[in-house]
Every structure is written in structure tokens, then in C-alpha cells.
Amino acid sequence: LAPLHNPGAASGIRAFKELLPDITSVAVFDTAFHTSMPEVAYRYPVPNRYYTDYQVRKYGAHGTSHQYVSQEAAKLLGKPIEETKIITAHVGNGVSITAVDGGKSVDTSMGLTPLGGVMMGTRTGDLDPAIIPFVIDREPEMADAERIRHVFNKESGLLGISEKSSDMRDIIAGKNAGDEKCALAYDLYVDRLRKYIAQYFGVLNGADAIVFTAGIGENSAEVRASVLDGLTWFGIEVDPEKNVFGHVGDITTAESAVKVFVIPTDEELVMLLEQCRIGYLAKDLYVEADWSHVLSGGEQQRLAFVRALIYQPSWLFLDEATSALDEETEAVMYKLVETLMPDTTIVSIGHRSSLSSFHQIGLFIDKGQHSVIERAL
Ligand code: AMP
């Protein structure tokens, strides 16, 4: 379904399985955040059998990023995420826009595959489907699924129009140097982004904020300004002093009816929560609460592993740190630490014999002799 990503991911998983057979593999699906979309958003108006027989529907992508930045935006808005309506724009080499209502994805621009939606670096985004048979009539060699996939995924978008580059920096440089194809590529790109954002004001019936993230969204004040220039009707008022390279957070004036935030995405943090089996807490990352009373002992222990994996200390002392976990989850936590923190020395204190298998050296207290015995494990 994702021809640019899935083959690479699958060969990586196979290689790890072969070379590191004892290491647990964890897959975090970029489509998971979009499973909350209503049927009206995820179905296509094609014969029902395409859906029932082949599961042809919208799955979306970049879910981890949309989830993370919408939570950050709710924090900046100072409101519980349940009370927010946010349009998130992940604008990188791949581009997707999501309508997030109360913290849940209710529509997103990428479709069955990441080819749908907005124009991208090398992908078309949405097209009139009649273009495919029209081109096949004129170029019979295009009557080949792989050929079509290749042209629309790898030879289109900014690259297809500019005939120069898929990199926005090159497109902007070309445009500024008077290259008309680069200028057209830029204008088409901005136009498609703006239309999708405007569309989601309709899906959400208004929005509190728009978020820009990823390579272009975070770094290009010029693209943001061009897109937002055509959305002033919605009450968006950009502050040119804030909409500059390097500024993170709100880029609008105090009077702006809709806030626009630049938020660097952090898909890794959401993935770590998922890997430590508390992915469902990602939506609460910015909720202040008496967490030691809200979370179970096991959840608190898994959260502690997430913290360790973020901070990557050189030494990690784990004092009964898995006492509330079952042995299988304990093994997953230790495998994660071992895999993701290969240079860290881990010292565990505990009564469980299962801990031995994760360490090389054991220190055992001999109460009778009042001594400590060192043993290789
Ligand atoms: P990503 O896929 O999120 O890594 O984003 C890659 C895209 O970000 C490429 O098209 C880059 O040209 C673009 N990008 C990175 N920095 C800048 C910048 N300062 N101005 C414009 N585009 C940028």
C-alpha cells in the first residue's frame, strides 16, 4: 500500500530477524491514529465490492506526527485536547493534512496509499482518475500497474513540474532566479496545500489552530506565508516578525481568530510509548494530573522505561523496576533497553530470578557469611 516505504521497512524487519533473532521487533503503524475516521471520510465512492473484497478505503499516513503535534497544539492553546479542533499540516517530502477533532483524526488527505491528497516532492496527490486511461490510450506502455505507480509516486509533484528537483529549497532558489517551471511548481504546491486546509475548516466546522510541521512546514516561512496569505478570510493574521526561520510556536498576531503554530514533530516519543506498551497514553502527554494515583503500578514502571529511553543515560539503576510487570513485559522492557541503549551499563536490584537472563554479572548477598558473591550469569 505504501510503495515508497513498505518494501524498505519489510526488508529491514527481515534482516533484523535473520541477524538478531532474539531481539523483539516492534512495528508502529503510521496509519493507527487515523482509525478513528468516520466511514464517511474513509470510504470512496466506488463499487462496494472494492471495499468488501479488497478493503479499498482511506488509511492515511504520518499518523504519529499528526497525533504528536495536535497534542502540542492543544497545550499551546491552553485547552483540554477534547475541546479543540486542529488542522495539522505535515509538510515534508511527503505531505499530509489532517482534521483533528477533540484529539481524534476525523479526516486526512492521504488515502488508500500515501499518493493521495496534496501535491508532494515527487508524488501527484489527488488527480482526476480519468487521467490514467487517457494516458494509456496515448502511451500503451503505461498500461502497467508498476509503471503507473512509478510515474505518479516518483516522477511527479515538485519534480514533475519543475523538471529540476523534488527539494523545496531548490524550487525556491530556482523560482527566485527566474525559472518559470520552478515558479509554477511552487504555486501549484501552495495552491493544493491551501485548498486542503480550507477544506478541513469545513470538515471540522471551524478550527482553533493550524499546525505546520516536518521539513518544509517547520523550516520554510516563505511556504507558510504563501499558504496562509490565501486564508485570511478565516480570520488568520500572520505576524511577519514571528513567521521567520527558527521561530517555533505561535506565528500569528494576538488578534488572529485562528492560531497558527510551528511545531517540530516528535514521532519518536510517540513510538517509544507504543513500544513500551502504553501508546494509549500519548494523547495525555500534556495533561497535568496526579498521575501516581491515576496510573497503575505497571503503567508507571513502563513509563519509567520510556523516560530512560529518552534520556539515554550512561548508567541505568533499576531498583525493582519491573516488579509490577509480568515476565513477558519485563523481557520486552529489558530487550528495548538493550537494543536502544547499547552503550548503557544497567544495574538491576531485584528479587526475581528472571532478571538474571538480562545481565552478564550477578552480585549475590550471602547473609550467613555477611559477604557479596560475584558470579557470571
Ligand atoms: P522531511 O521529509 O520532513 O525531511 O522534509 C524534507 C523537505 O524539507 C525537503 O523538500 C526540503 O527541501 C525541505 N526543507 C528543509 N529545510 C528547508 C528550508 N529551510 N526551506 C525550505 N524547505 C526546506
PDB file of C-alpha atoms and ligand atoms in Angstrom, residues 90-94 121 158 166-170 172 189 213-221 223 245 265, ligand 1:
ATOM      1  CA  HIS A  90       2.794  17.635   7.921  1.00  0.00           C
ATOM      2  CA  VAL A  91       4.706  19.258   5.070  1.00  0.00           C
ATOM      3  CA  GLY A  92       7.888  17.434   4.256  1.00  0.00           C
ATOM      4  CA  ASN A  93       8.955  15.446   1.249  1.00  0.00           C
ATOM      5  CA  GLY A  94       5.677  13.598   1.852  1.00  0.00           C
ATOM      6  CA  GLY A 121       8.044  16.296  -3.624  1.00  0.00           C
ATOM      7  CA  LEU A 158       7.556  19.313  -7.487  1.00  0.00           C
ATOM      8  CA  SER A 166      11.897  17.496  -5.550  1.00  0.00           C
ATOM      9  CA  ASP A 167      13.602  19.580  -2.862  1.00  0.00           C
ATOM     10  CA  MET A 168      11.723  22.720  -1.859  1.00  0.00           C
ATOM     11  CA  ARG A 169      14.988  24.623  -1.296  1.00  0.00           C
ATOM     12  CA  ASP A 170      15.951  24.080  -4.956  1.00  0.00           C
ATOM     13  CA  ILE A 172      12.568  28.331  -4.141  1.00  0.00           C
ATOM     14  CA  TYR A 189       2.175  23.219  -4.338  1.00  0.00           C
ATOM     15  CA  THR A 213       5.401  20.572  10.907  1.00  0.00           C
ATOM     16  CA  ALA A 214       8.085  18.480   9.101  1.00  0.00           C
ATOM     17  CA  GLY A 215      10.921  19.644   6.815  1.00  0.00           C
ATOM     18  CA  ILE A 216       9.085  22.356   4.866  1.00  0.00           C
ATOM     19  CA  GLY A 217       6.399  23.120   7.464  1.00  0.00           C
ATOM     20  CA  GLU A 218       8.997  23.731  10.175  1.00  0.00           C
ATOM     21  CA  ASN A 219      11.646  25.480   8.105  1.00  0.00           C
ATOM     22  CA  SER A 220      10.066  27.425   5.285  1.00  0.00           C
ATOM     23  CA  ALA A 221       8.496  30.680   6.463  1.00  0.00           C
ATOM     24  CA  VAL A 223       5.797  28.464   2.054  1.00  0.00           C
ATOM     25  CA  PHE A 245      13.104  30.657  10.128  1.00  0.00           C
ATOM     26  CA  THR A 265       7.303  16.835  15.105  1.00  0.00           C
TER      27      THR A 265
HETATM   28  P1  AMP B   1      11.133  15.850   5.508  1.00  0.00           P
HETATM   29  O1  AMP B   1      10.534  14.852   4.553  1.00  0.00           O
HETATM   30  O2  AMP B   1      10.233  16.200   6.647  1.00  0.00           O
HETATM   31  O3  AMP B   1      12.532  15.529   5.924  1.00  0.00           O
HETATM   32  O4  AMP B   1      11.268  17.226   4.658  1.00  0.00           O
HETATM   33  C1  AMP B   1      12.093  17.318   3.546  1.00  0.00           C
HETATM   34  C2  AMP B   1      11.774  18.598   2.806  1.00  0.00           C
HETATM   35  O5  AMP B   1      12.003  19.722   3.669  1.00  0.00           O
HETATM   36  C3  AMP B   1      12.631  18.803   1.563  1.00  0.00           C
HETATM   37  O6  AMP B   1      11.813  19.136   0.461  1.00  0.00           O
HETATM   38  C4  AMP B   1      13.479  20.011   1.944  1.00  0.00           C
HETATM   39  O7  AMP B   1      13.749  20.804   0.844  1.00  0.00           O
HETATM   40  C5  AMP B   1      12.559  20.752   2.880  1.00  0.00           C
HETATM   41  N1  AMP B   1      13.279  21.758   3.667  1.00  0.00           N
HETATM   42  C6  AMP B   1      14.163  21.564   4.678  1.00  0.00           C
HETATM   43  N2  AMP B   1      14.634  22.752   5.104  1.00  0.00           N
HETATM   44  C7  AMP B   1      14.037  23.731   4.352  1.00  0.00           C
HETATM   45  C8  AMP B   1      14.092  25.156   4.301  1.00  0.00           C
HETATM   46  N3  AMP B   1      14.879  25.863   5.116  1.00  0.00           N
HETATM   47  N4  AMP B   1      13.341  25.791   3.397  1.00  0.00           N
HETATM   48  C9  AMP B   1      12.541  25.107   2.538  1.00  0.00           C
HETATM   49  N5  AMP B   1      12.429  23.772   2.548  1.00  0.00           N
HETATM   50  C10 AMP B   1      13.162  23.088   3.443  1.00  0.00           C
END
